[in-house]
Amino acid sequence: MMILMAILVWSATLETCIARKGRHWRHHHNSSSTLTDSLSTKKPKAHENNSHSQKSKPKPKPKPKTPPKSSKSSPVVSQPPQVQQPPPPPLPLQPIQESQEFNVLDFGAKGDGMTDDTKAFETAWASACKVEASTMIIPPDYNFLVGPISFSGPYCQANIVFQLDGMIVAPTDSESWGRGLMWWIEFTKLNGITIQGNGVIDGRGTVWWQQDYPFDYPIDDDFKLIVPLNNSVQERPPMPIRSELGERMPNIKPTALRFYGSIDVTVTGITIQNSPQCHLKFDNCVQVLVHDVTVSSPGDSPNTDGIHLQNTRDVMIHTTTLACGDDCISIQTGCSNVYVHNVNCGPGHGISIGSLGKDSTKACVSNITVRDVVMHNTMTGVRIKTWQGGVGSVKGILFSNIQLTEVQLPLVIDQFYCDHSKCQNQTSAVSVEGVTYEKIRGTYTVKPVHFACSDNFPCIDVQLSGIELKPVQQQYHMYDAFCWKTFGELNSPTVPPIDCLQIGKPARNGVHTDHDICS
């Protein structure tokens, strides 16, 4: 009995020792595992997609033992790049697209032709100015009365479109113009401005023109070359009758549409009509494109040039119809790289370079091409005109493939230009060099060629070829071709013969090099 009890006590003691030993072994095993996990975090490939913790779980077996919250956090980490990244790009674009168009009707314009809509236009522009590539809309079937207005930068965004499909009309009361303004609608200091559409800008110039009779405003000097037969033709036909308002407008007359100090300018599709003075003017601009534009005013409207360029370069004008009371296109000082083609001109005074050098000023014009042009019922065809006393040069000029119908003076160089009754004779002049006339055909009514060049600065390198000009007897005295101090070459026979052109170069040709201060 005693022996049996001893055996039972010994067995219980032995089991307790074994159990303690097992618990100690399991604890040691877990510590080793934790150490192993800690070391595994130093491996560069461990948990590359987990940014929450530096602790690593490299083996799949421990994962079921991790707390439930760890398993929930894993899919959350992988979701953000899939859910948040794709949506942002389209979301911000939608509101920008909706706000790119600014209709003047939404800013209070009435468009009834009687209410002054100037303020609405200014407010619409202020909004469009803030958005790149925005469009200011002047809708069709409306007539907007707008006073003098300037759409200006330089803090406007680039590439704004002025979508003109309605009609804009000028005020005809003198109060709107004060003592007179040089422009009516002006775009200034903009980068990428486009005027497009099927709309009309109407200057309603009749109220300005009628008070010029008996023409106290300077007139085109080349009228002196046109002498009527038996005084049967009025030197100046009467202006349209005085407007119903019966009030006198300011002596300073505005240009209808002017661009100043702007880059990348496009005007297309629109009609500009009845401007008080010049219809479309570009001053100090670069990269100008004008096409599919119509200019319309009576042939007897004074000083209403179609397109006027000044201090502007890199210009293209094409597929345009110009009918006015002065030069269809006037190219003034500071212009270079001008290309005109496929233009209809008439009535008007033709296409002119100048007048240049007035009041002894410097004038520089170069690289001008005028080709594929039709002229009908114009005073001159293609013309260069400079004042005595000026300095500078006109060079690199090409007039090509021009069809003339009943043009009074087709080819003109006039270095004695004067728009007053009398001008002082001076020895200095803007030199004219390198002018080519080719493929110029049609009919004339006064004189085929009038080249009047300076004694001290003769015209040099004047080239003529393919000239066929036939007379049409109308109401004017007719004359043969005239040349004075004009040197160059006849590269083909001309009709009529232009025997007055002096072949070669003048003896004092070196004076041109000394005088050319434009290069």
Short mmCIF file of C-alpha atoms in Angstrom, two decimals:
data_model
loop_
_atom_site.label_atom_id
_atom_site.label_comp_id
_atom_site.label_asym_id
_atom_site.label_seq_id
_atom_site.Cartn_x
_atom_site.Cartn_y
_atom_site.Cartn_z
CA MET A 1 0.00 0.00 0.00
CA MET A 2 2.67 2.43 0.95
CA ILE A 3 4.61 1.47 -2.10
CA LEU A 4 1.55 2.17 -4.33
CA MET A 5 1.02 5.67 -2.88
CA ALA A 6 4.69 6.54 -3.45
CA ILE A 7 4.41 5.55 -7.08
CA LEU A 8 1.31 7.82 -7.60
CA VAL A 9 3.00 10.87 -6.00
CA TRP A 10 6.07 10.47 -8.19
CA SER A 11 3.99 10.19 -11.36
CA ALA A 12 2.10 13.48 -10.66
CA THR A 13 5.34 15.33 -10.01
CA LEU A 14 6.87 14.06 -13.21
CA GLU A 15 3.79 15.21 -15.30
CA THR A 16 3.93 18.72 -13.83
CA CYS A 17 7.57 19.07 -14.76
CA ILE A 18 6.89 17.91 -18.29
CA ALA A 19 3.98 20.41 -18.64
CA ARG A 20 6.13 23.33 -17.44
CA LYS A 21 8.82 22.31 -19.83
CA GLY A 22 6.28 22.32 -22.72
CA ARG A 23 5.00 25.81 -21.89
CA HIS A 24 8.52 27.13 -21.76
CA TRP A 25 9.27 25.58 -25.13
CA ARG A 26 6.20 27.12 -26.74
CA HIS A 27 7.07 30.56 -25.37
CA HIS A 28 10.59 30.26 -26.65
CA HIS A 29 9.30 29.25 -30.03
CA ASN A 30 7.07 32.30 -30.27
CA SER A 31 9.93 34.63 -29.35
CA SER A 32 12.08 33.14 -32.06
CA SER A 33 9.28 33.67 -34.55
CA THR A 34 8.96 37.32 -33.57
CA LEU A 35 12.67 37.86 -33.97
CA THR A 36 12.55 36.20 -37.34
CA ASP A 37 9.71 38.51 -38.38
CA SER A 38 11.65 41.53 -37.15
CA LEU A 39 14.70 40.60 -39.17
CA SER A 40 12.62 39.90 -42.21
CA THR A 41 11.53 43.57 -42.33
CA LYS A 42 15.05 44.54 -43.32
CA LYS A 43 14.70 42.66 -46.59
CA PRO A 44 14.02 45.12 -49.40
CA LYS A 45 11.19 43.16 -51.00
CA ALA A 46 9.14 42.64 -47.82
CA HIS A 47 5.68 44.33 -47.94
CA GLU A 48 6.39 46.71 -50.82
CA ASN A 49 2.71 47.69 -51.05
CA ASN A 50 2.13 48.28 -47.33
CA SER A 51 2.79 51.83 -46.18
CA HIS A 52 1.13 51.55 -42.77
CA SER A 53 3.83 49.76 -40.76
CA GLN A 54 7.41 48.66 -40.81
CA LYS A 55 6.44 45.27 -39.29
CA SER A 56 6.53 42.53 -41.85
CA LYS A 57 4.45 39.44 -42.43
CA PRO A 58 6.53 37.65 -45.05
CA LYS A 59 4.90 34.24 -44.84
CA PRO A 60 1.28 33.44 -45.56
CA LYS A 61 0.92 31.21 -42.49
CA PRO A 62 1.04 33.96 -39.81
CA LYS A 63 -1.71 36.00 -41.54
CA PRO A 64 -4.65 34.02 -40.12
CA LYS A 65 -3.22 34.63 -36.64
CA THR A 66 -3.17 38.45 -37.05
CA PRO A 67 -6.03 40.41 -35.54
CA PRO A 68 -9.11 41.02 -37.70
CA LYS A 69 -8.36 44.73 -37.99
CA SER A 70 -5.14 44.01 -39.86
CA SER A 71 -6.98 42.05 -42.52
CA LYS A 72 -9.45 44.91 -42.99
CA SER A 73 -6.76 47.51 -43.46
CA SER A 74 -5.00 45.70 -46.30
CA PRO A 75 -7.68 46.20 -49.01
CA VAL A 76 -8.10 49.87 -48.00
CA VAL A 77 -4.44 50.51 -48.82
CA SER A 78 -4.77 49.13 -52.34
CA GLN A 79 -7.98 51.02 -53.20
CA PRO A 80 -6.96 54.71 -53.28
CA PRO A 81 -4.82 54.58 -56.44
CA GLN A 82 -7.68 52.81 -58.22
CA VAL A 83 -10.56 54.96 -56.97
CA GLN A 84 -9.07 58.45 -56.58
CA GLN A 85 -6.66 58.76 -59.52
CA PRO A 86 -8.89 58.27 -62.63
CA PRO A 87 -11.79 60.64 -61.77
CA PRO A 88 -9.94 63.98 -61.32
CA PRO A 89 -9.00 64.71 -65.00
CA PRO A 90 -12.54 65.03 -66.45
CA LEU A 91 -14.09 66.77 -63.44
CA PRO A 92 -12.35 70.18 -63.62
CA LEU A 93 -12.69 70.38 -67.45
CA GLN A 94 -16.49 70.45 -67.47
CA PRO A 95 -17.03 73.82 -65.80
CA ILE A 96 -14.31 75.45 -67.93
CA GLN A 97 -16.06 74.35 -71.11
CA GLU A 98 -19.35 75.73 -69.89
CA SER A 99 -17.83 79.14 -69.10
CA GLN A 100 -15.91 79.66 -72.36
CA GLU A 101 -18.78 81.41 -74.17
CA PHE A 102 -19.97 84.86 -73.16
CA ASN A 103 -23.10 86.04 -74.96
CA VAL A 104 -23.68 89.79 -74.76
CA LEU A 105 -27.40 89.15 -74.27
CA ASP A 106 -26.57 87.47 -70.95
CA PHE A 107 -24.88 90.70 -69.82
CA GLY A 108 -27.84 92.96 -70.46
CA ALA A 109 -27.55 93.83 -74.17
CA LYS A 110 -30.91 94.52 -75.83
CA GLY A 111 -29.95 94.42 -79.49
CA ASP A 112 -32.86 96.60 -80.59
CA GLY A 113 -30.73 99.18 -82.41
CA MET A 114 -31.87 101.98 -80.10
CA THR A 115 -30.70 101.03 -76.59
CA ASP A 116 -27.07 101.77 -75.83
CA ASP A 117 -25.45 98.35 -75.41
CA THR A 118 -21.91 99.64 -74.79
CA LYS A 119 -21.89 98.70 -71.10
CA ALA A 120 -23.09 95.16 -71.82
CA PHE A 121 -20.30 94.69 -74.36
CA GLU A 122 -17.72 95.97 -71.86
CA THR A 123 -18.96 93.61 -69.14
CA ALA A 124 -19.04 90.60 -71.45
CA TRP A 125 -15.49 91.35 -72.56
CA ALA A 126 -14.29 91.67 -68.96
CA SER A 127 -15.50 88.11 -68.33
CA ALA A 128 -14.19 86.66 -71.60
CA CYS A 129 -10.83 88.36 -71.02
CA LYS A 130 -10.19 86.14 -67.98
CA VAL A 131 -10.59 82.82 -69.81
CA GLU A 132 -8.09 81.51 -72.34
CA ALA A 133 -9.58 80.62 -75.73
CA SER A 134 -12.95 82.08 -74.70
CA THR A 135 -15.59 83.29 -77.14
CA MET A 136 -17.53 86.53 -76.89
CA ILE A 137 -20.76 86.06 -78.82
CA ILE A 138 -22.67 88.76 -80.69
CA PRO A 139 -25.64 86.67 -81.86
CA PRO A 140 -27.44 86.95 -85.21
CA ASP A 141 -30.75 88.72 -85.77
CA TYR A 142 -29.89 91.53 -83.35
CA ASN A 143 -28.83 95.12 -83.96
CA PHE A 144 -26.53 96.44 -81.23
CA LEU A 145 -25.97 100.17 -80.77
CA VAL A 146 -22.45 100.52 -79.36
CA GLY A 147 -20.50 103.70 -78.68
CA PRO A 148 -16.71 104.09 -78.75
CA ILE A 149 -15.26 101.02 -77.03
CA SER A 150 -11.86 99.42 -76.41
CA PHE A 151 -11.37 95.69 -75.93
CA SER A 152 -7.95 95.76 -74.38
CA GLY A 153 -5.19 93.70 -72.79
CA PRO A 154 -2.41 93.22 -71.99
CA TYR A 155 -3.68 91.20 -69.04
CA CYS A 156 -6.28 89.28 -71.04
CA GLN A 157 -5.79 85.60 -71.70
CA ALA A 158 -4.67 84.49 -75.16
CA ASN A 159 -6.65 83.31 -78.17
CA ILE A 160 -9.97 85.04 -77.55
CA VAL A 161 -12.60 84.82 -80.30
CA PHE A 162 -14.99 87.71 -81.02
CA GLN A 163 -17.85 85.86 -82.73
CA LEU A 164 -19.75 88.51 -84.67
CA ASP A 165 -22.93 87.24 -86.32
CA GLY A 166 -25.25 90.15 -85.51
CA MET A 167 -24.90 93.82 -86.45
CA ILE A 168 -23.07 96.53 -84.53
CA VAL A 169 -24.00 100.14 -85.41
CA ALA A 170 -22.32 103.38 -84.43
CA PRO A 171 -24.11 106.29 -82.72
CA THR A 172 -24.89 109.25 -84.97
CA ASP A 173 -25.26 111.92 -82.29
CA SER A 174 -22.31 114.24 -81.77
CA GLU A 175 -22.47 113.89 -77.96
CA SER A 176 -21.30 110.29 -78.17
CA TRP A 177 -18.04 111.37 -79.82
CA GLY A 178 -17.09 114.39 -77.73
CA ARG A 179 -14.55 116.46 -79.62
CA GLY A 180 -13.74 113.54 -81.88
CA LEU A 181 -11.95 110.20 -81.62
CA MET A 182 -9.47 108.37 -83.83
CA TRP A 183 -11.31 105.04 -83.54
CA TRP A 184 -14.72 103.56 -82.81
CA ILE A 185 -14.04 99.87 -81.99
CA GLU A 186 -10.51 99.04 -80.87
CA PHE A 187 -8.68 95.85 -79.90
CA THR A 188 -5.36 96.60 -78.24
CA LYS A 189 -2.38 94.69 -76.82
CA LEU A 190 -3.80 91.22 -77.27
CA ASN A 191 -2.12 87.91 -78.07
CA GLY A 192 -4.19 85.77 -80.38
CA ILE A 193 -7.40 87.67 -81.16
CA THR A 194 -9.85 86.52 -83.83
CA ILE A 195 -12.82 88.46 -85.20
CA GLN A 196 -15.02 86.09 -87.18
CA GLY A 197 -18.59 85.48 -88.25
CA ASN A 198 -21.18 86.66 -90.74
CA GLY A 199 -22.03 89.88 -88.96
CA VAL A 200 -21.75 93.55 -89.89
CA ILE A 201 -19.99 96.57 -88.41
CA ASP A 202 -21.79 99.67 -89.68
CA GLY A 203 -20.14 103.04 -89.02
CA ARG A 204 -23.10 104.99 -90.42
CA GLY A 205 -20.68 107.47 -91.92
CA THR A 206 -23.16 109.52 -93.91
CA VAL A 207 -23.52 112.00 -91.04
CA TRP A 208 -19.76 112.55 -91.20
CA TRP A 209 -19.25 112.66 -94.97
CA GLN A 210 -21.95 115.17 -95.83
CA GLN A 211 -20.28 117.94 -93.82
CA ASP A 212 -17.02 117.57 -95.78
CA TYR A 213 -18.55 119.36 -98.72
CA PRO A 214 -16.94 121.49 -100.11
CA PHE A 215 -14.17 119.15 -99.07
CA ASP A 216 -12.12 120.95 -96.49
CA TYR A 217 -10.47 117.62 -95.61
CA PRO A 218 -7.14 116.73 -97.33
CA ILE A 219 -7.73 114.99 -100.63
CA ASP A 220 -5.74 112.59 -102.77
CA ASP A 221 -3.04 114.49 -104.64
CA ASP A 222 -3.19 112.32 -107.74
CA PHE A 223 -6.53 113.86 -108.70
CA LYS A 224 -4.43 116.59 -110.28
CA LEU A 225 -3.49 114.10 -113.00
CA ILE A 226 -7.11 113.60 -114.05
CA VAL A 227 -8.41 116.36 -116.30
CA PRO A 228 -12.03 116.19 -117.51
CA LEU A 229 -12.97 116.74 -121.13
CA ASN A 230 -14.69 120.13 -121.61
CA ASN A 231 -15.20 120.29 -117.83
CA SER A 232 -18.04 117.83 -118.29
CA VAL A 233 -17.15 115.72 -115.26
CA GLN A 234 -17.63 117.07 -111.76
CA GLU A 235 -14.34 117.13 -109.90
CA ARG A 236 -16.22 116.13 -106.78
CA PRO A 237 -19.67 114.57 -106.94
CA PRO A 238 -22.00 115.74 -104.18
CA MET A 239 -22.12 113.89 -100.89
CA PRO A 240 -25.26 112.12 -99.67
CA ILE A 241 -27.88 114.46 -98.28
CA ARG A 242 -27.57 115.71 -94.71
CA SER A 243 -28.92 113.31 -92.13
CA GLU A 244 -32.21 113.87 -90.41
CA LEU A 245 -30.35 114.82 -87.23
CA GLY A 246 -29.04 117.96 -88.87
CA GLU A 247 -26.15 118.39 -86.41
CA ARG A 248 -22.46 118.74 -87.11
CA MET A 249 -20.16 115.89 -86.14
CA PRO A 250 -16.60 116.43 -84.80
CA ASN A 251 -13.88 117.21 -87.33
CA ILE A 252 -11.84 114.19 -86.17
CA LYS A 253 -13.39 111.13 -87.79
CA PRO A 254 -13.03 107.65 -86.32
CA THR A 255 -11.74 104.45 -87.90
CA ALA A 256 -14.42 101.76 -87.64
CA LEU A 257 -12.24 98.85 -86.46
CA ARG A 258 -8.67 99.20 -85.23
CA PHE A 259 -6.06 96.76 -83.89
CA TYR A 260 -3.09 98.12 -82.00
CA GLY A 261 0.00 96.45 -80.52
CA SER A 262 -1.34 92.93 -80.98
CA ILE A 263 0.17 89.61 -82.05
CA ASP A 264 -1.52 86.89 -84.12
CA VAL A 265 -4.61 88.78 -85.32
CA THR A 266 -7.26 87.24 -87.58
CA VAL A 267 -10.25 88.97 -89.17
CA THR A 268 -12.49 86.79 -91.31
CA GLY A 269 -16.01 86.58 -92.67
CA ILE A 270 -17.36 89.91 -91.45
CA THR A 271 -18.55 92.99 -93.34
CA ILE A 272 -17.42 96.52 -92.42
CA GLN A 273 -19.41 99.26 -94.07
CA ASN A 274 -19.86 103.03 -94.16
CA SER A 275 -17.01 103.91 -91.85
CA PRO A 276 -16.62 107.64 -91.11
CA GLN A 277 -12.98 107.27 -92.16
CA CYS A 278 -10.76 104.17 -92.54
CA HIS A 279 -12.65 100.86 -92.24
CA LEU A 280 -10.02 98.44 -90.89
CA LYS A 281 -6.65 99.49 -89.47
CA PHE A 282 -3.65 97.58 -88.08
CA ASP A 283 -1.04 99.57 -86.16
CA ASN A 284 2.07 98.04 -84.52
CA CYS A 285 0.84 94.49 -85.05
CA VAL A 286 2.65 91.25 -85.93
CA GLN A 287 1.18 88.22 -87.71
CA VAL A 288 -2.00 89.54 -89.29
CA LEU A 289 -4.42 87.47 -91.37
CA VAL A 290 -7.41 89.00 -93.17
CA HIS A 291 -9.56 86.88 -95.47
CA ASP A 292 -13.12 86.60 -96.75
CA VAL A 293 -13.84 90.12 -95.51
CA THR A 294 -16.08 92.65 -97.26
CA VAL A 295 -15.57 96.41 -97.03
CA SER A 296 -18.34 98.56 -98.48
CA SER A 297 -18.82 102.32 -98.72
CA PRO A 298 -19.62 104.69 -101.61
CA GLY A 299 -16.87 105.56 -104.05
CA ASP A 300 -17.32 109.26 -103.25
CA SER A 301 -17.02 108.87 -99.46
CA PRO A 302 -13.92 110.87 -98.45
CA ASN A 303 -10.83 109.20 -96.95
CA THR A 304 -12.54 105.87 -96.34
CA ASP A 305 -9.59 103.50 -96.88
CA GLY A 306 -10.50 99.82 -96.89
CA ILE A 307 -7.52 98.30 -95.03
CA HIS A 308 -4.75 100.45 -93.57
CA LEU A 309 -1.41 98.97 -92.42
CA GLN A 310 1.09 100.91 -90.32
CA ASN A 311 4.21 99.66 -88.49
CA THR A 312 2.91 96.15 -89.05
CA ARG A 313 4.72 93.10 -90.40
CA ASP A 314 4.03 89.53 -91.48
CA VAL A 315 0.64 90.24 -93.05
CA MET A 316 -1.53 88.18 -95.37
CA ILE A 317 -4.69 89.57 -97.00
CA HIS A 318 -6.64 87.39 -99.41
CA THR A 319 -10.05 86.48 -100.78
CA THR A 320 -11.44 89.88 -99.84
CA THR A 321 -13.66 92.44 -101.58
CA LEU A 322 -12.95 96.13 -100.97
CA ALA A 323 -15.19 98.97 -102.20
CA CYS A 324 -14.53 102.39 -100.68
CA GLY A 325 -13.78 106.05 -101.31
CA ASP A 326 -9.98 105.90 -100.93
CA ASP A 327 -7.24 103.26 -101.14
CA CYS A 328 -8.55 99.71 -101.06
CA ILE A 329 -5.34 98.83 -99.21
CA SER A 330 -2.94 101.43 -97.85
CA ILE A 331 0.54 100.29 -96.78
CA GLN A 332 2.32 102.85 -94.64
CA THR A 333 5.72 103.24 -93.00
CA GLY A 334 7.13 100.43 -90.89
CA CYS A 335 5.48 97.66 -92.89
CA SER A 336 7.32 94.60 -94.16
CA ASN A 337 6.53 91.08 -95.33
CA VAL A 338 3.05 91.93 -96.63
CA TYR A 339 1.38 89.48 -99.03
CA VAL A 340 -1.85 90.47 -100.78
CA HIS A 341 -3.56 88.12 -103.22
CA ASN A 342 -6.97 87.28 -104.65
CA VAL A 343 -8.49 90.65 -103.81
CA ASN A 344 -11.27 92.54 -105.61
CA CYS A 345 -10.81 96.32 -105.46
CA GLY A 346 -13.28 98.94 -106.64
CA PRO A 347 -14.50 101.52 -106.48
CA GLY A 348 -11.63 103.23 -104.69
CA HIS A 349 -8.14 104.53 -105.30
CA GLY A 350 -6.41 101.22 -105.86
CA ILE A 351 -3.69 99.60 -103.74
CA SER A 352 -1.08 102.07 -102.50
CA ILE A 353 2.24 102.09 -100.70
CA GLY A 354 2.29 105.43 -98.91
CA SER A 355 2.09 108.29 -98.73
CA LEU A 356 5.50 108.19 -97.01
CA GLY A 357 7.90 110.73 -95.54
CA LYS A 358 5.49 113.54 -94.74
CA ASP A 359 7.00 116.44 -92.76
CA SER A 360 10.54 115.16 -93.40
CA THR A 361 9.95 111.93 -91.49
CA LYS A 362 11.68 108.58 -91.88
CA ALA A 363 9.79 105.90 -93.80
CA CYS A 364 10.75 102.25 -94.34
CA VAL A 365 8.74 99.73 -96.36
CA SER A 366 10.06 96.43 -97.73
CA ASN A 367 9.11 93.04 -99.11
CA ILE A 368 5.59 93.75 -100.37
CA THR A 369 3.78 91.41 -102.80
CA VAL A 370 0.48 92.23 -104.49
CA ARG A 371 -0.72 89.61 -106.94
CA ASP A 372 -3.82 88.01 -108.47
CA VAL A 373 -5.90 91.16 -107.99
CA VAL A 374 -8.90 92.47 -109.93
CA MET A 375 -9.50 96.24 -110.04
CA HIS A 376 -12.47 97.97 -111.59
CA ASN A 377 -13.42 101.63 -111.76
CA THR A 378 -10.57 102.80 -109.52
CA MET A 379 -8.55 106.01 -109.67
CA THR A 380 -5.17 104.25 -109.64
CA GLY A 381 -4.13 100.65 -109.95
CA VAL A 382 -0.94 99.93 -107.99
CA ARG A 383 0.83 102.99 -106.65
CA ILE A 384 3.84 104.19 -104.62
CA LYS A 385 3.61 107.74 -103.29
CA THR A 386 6.14 109.68 -101.20
CA TRP A 387 6.57 113.25 -100.01
CA GLN A 388 9.51 115.49 -100.79
CA GLY A 389 11.85 115.92 -97.84
CA GLY A 390 11.41 112.46 -96.34
CA VAL A 391 14.15 109.90 -95.74
CA GLY A 392 14.25 106.11 -95.83
CA SER A 393 13.41 103.64 -98.56
CA VAL A 394 10.83 101.56 -100.36
CA LYS A 395 12.29 98.37 -101.81
CA GLY A 396 11.52 94.79 -102.69
CA ILE A 397 8.08 95.39 -104.25
CA LEU A 398 6.25 92.99 -106.61
CA PHE A 399 3.00 93.75 -108.45
CA SER A 400 1.97 90.65 -110.40
CA ASN A 401 -1.00 89.30 -112.38
CA ILE A 402 -3.32 92.26 -111.97
CA GLN A 403 -6.44 92.66 -114.12
CA LEU A 404 -7.68 96.23 -114.61
CA THR A 405 -11.00 97.50 -115.95
CA GLU A 406 -11.41 101.21 -116.71
CA VAL A 407 -8.74 102.29 -114.24
CA GLN A 408 -7.69 105.91 -114.67
CA LEU A 409 -3.97 105.57 -113.77
CA PRO A 410 -2.87 101.91 -113.64
CA LEU A 411 0.86 102.26 -112.71
CA VAL A 412 2.00 105.16 -110.53
CA ILE A 413 5.18 106.16 -108.71
CA ASP A 414 4.88 109.71 -107.39
CA GLN A 415 7.76 111.12 -105.31
CA PHE A 416 6.20 114.58 -105.38
CA TYR A 417 3.06 113.71 -103.47
CA CYS A 418 1.21 116.63 -101.82
CA ASP A 419 -2.32 116.67 -100.48
CA HIS A 420 -2.42 120.46 -100.07
CA SER A 421 -2.82 123.18 -102.64
CA LYS A 422 0.95 123.88 -102.56
CA CYS A 423 4.00 122.13 -101.12
CA GLN A 424 7.60 123.29 -100.83
CA ASN A 425 10.17 121.75 -103.17
CA GLN A 426 12.84 119.79 -101.29
CA THR A 427 15.88 117.83 -102.41
CA SER A 428 15.64 114.90 -100.02
CA ALA A 429 13.29 111.99 -100.74
CA VAL A 430 12.34 108.48 -99.69
CA SER A 431 14.22 106.32 -102.18
CA VAL A 432 12.40 103.78 -104.36
CA GLU A 433 14.34 100.71 -105.42
CA GLY A 434 13.54 97.25 -106.74
CA VAL A 435 9.96 97.50 -108.02
CA THR A 436 8.69 94.81 -110.40
CA TYR A 437 5.53 95.06 -112.52
CA GLU A 438 4.59 91.85 -114.32
CA LYS A 439 1.46 90.54 -116.07
CA ILE A 440 -0.60 93.70 -115.66
CA ARG A 441 -3.38 93.83 -118.20
CA GLY A 442 -6.62 95.70 -118.83
CA THR A 443 -7.99 99.09 -119.76
CA TYR A 444 -7.27 102.65 -118.65
CA THR A 445 -9.07 105.96 -119.11
CA VAL A 446 -6.39 108.67 -118.46
CA LYS A 447 -2.75 107.52 -118.52
CA PRO A 448 -1.20 104.00 -118.50
CA VAL A 449 2.00 104.84 -116.59
CA HIS A 450 3.01 107.81 -114.44
CA PHE A 451 6.50 107.51 -112.94
CA ALA A 452 7.59 110.84 -111.39
CA CYS A 453 10.80 110.30 -109.41
CA SER A 454 13.13 112.59 -107.49
CA ASP A 455 16.02 114.36 -109.19
CA ASN A 456 18.39 113.64 -106.31
CA PHE A 457 17.04 110.16 -105.54
CA PRO A 458 15.87 108.61 -108.80
CA CYS A 459 13.85 105.41 -108.86
CA ILE A 460 16.13 102.49 -109.70
CA ASP A 461 15.76 98.84 -110.65
CA VAL A 462 12.21 99.22 -111.98
CA GLN A 463 11.35 96.05 -113.94
CA LEU A 464 8.44 95.77 -116.39
CA SER A 465 7.20 92.69 -118.24
CA GLY A 466 3.88 91.50 -119.59
CA ILE A 467 2.31 94.98 -119.54
CA GLU A 468 -0.79 95.25 -121.79
CA LEU A 469 -2.88 98.35 -121.14
CA LYS A 470 -5.41 99.55 -123.67
CA PRO A 471 -7.16 102.95 -123.66
CA VAL A 472 -10.88 103.47 -123.21
CA GLN A 473 -12.06 106.94 -124.14
CA GLN A 474 -14.48 108.23 -121.51
CA GLN A 475 -14.82 111.70 -119.97
CA TYR A 476 -11.12 112.47 -119.47
CA HIS A 477 -8.16 113.72 -121.46
CA MET A 478 -5.84 110.84 -122.30
CA TYR A 479 -2.06 110.85 -122.16
CA ASP A 480 0.90 108.69 -123.11
CA ALA A 481 3.12 106.95 -120.58
CA PHE A 482 5.20 109.39 -118.51
CA CYS A 483 8.55 108.77 -116.78
CA TRP A 484 10.92 111.11 -114.98
CA LYS A 485 14.22 109.97 -113.46
CA THR A 486 13.09 106.34 -113.59
CA PHE A 487 15.72 103.67 -114.30
CA GLY A 488 15.32 99.95 -114.88
CA GLU A 489 14.60 97.37 -117.59
CA LEU A 490 11.89 96.36 -120.02
CA ASN A 491 11.96 92.57 -119.91
CA SER A 492 9.36 92.22 -122.65
CA PRO A 493 7.56 94.49 -125.11
CA THR A 494 4.84 96.61 -123.52
CA VAL A 495 1.50 97.90 -124.74
CA PRO A 496 1.61 100.81 -125.09
CA PRO A 497 5.39 101.26 -125.53
CA ILE A 498 6.97 102.68 -122.37
CA ASP A 499 9.91 104.35 -124.10
CA CYS A 500 10.42 106.86 -121.30
CA LEU A 501 11.97 104.29 -118.93
CA GLN A 502 15.77 104.78 -118.81
CA ILE A 503 17.65 101.52 -119.15
CA GLY A 504 20.35 100.80 -116.59
CA LYS A 505 21.24 102.79 -113.48
CA PRO A 506 21.80 106.49 -112.84
CA ALA A 507 25.31 107.83 -112.55
CA ARG A 508 24.80 108.82 -108.92
CA ASN A 509 23.48 105.46 -107.79
CA GLY A 510 25.73 105.48 -104.70
CA VAL A 511 23.57 108.11 -103.05
CA HIS A 512 20.89 105.48 -102.40
CA THR A 513 23.20 103.39 -100.27
CA ASP A 514 24.22 106.40 -98.21
CA HIS A 515 20.64 107.51 -97.82
CA ASP A 516 19.10 104.16 -96.90
CA ILE A 517 18.83 104.28 -93.12
CA CYS A 518 16.28 101.45 -92.93
CA SER A 519 18.64 98.48 -92.98
#
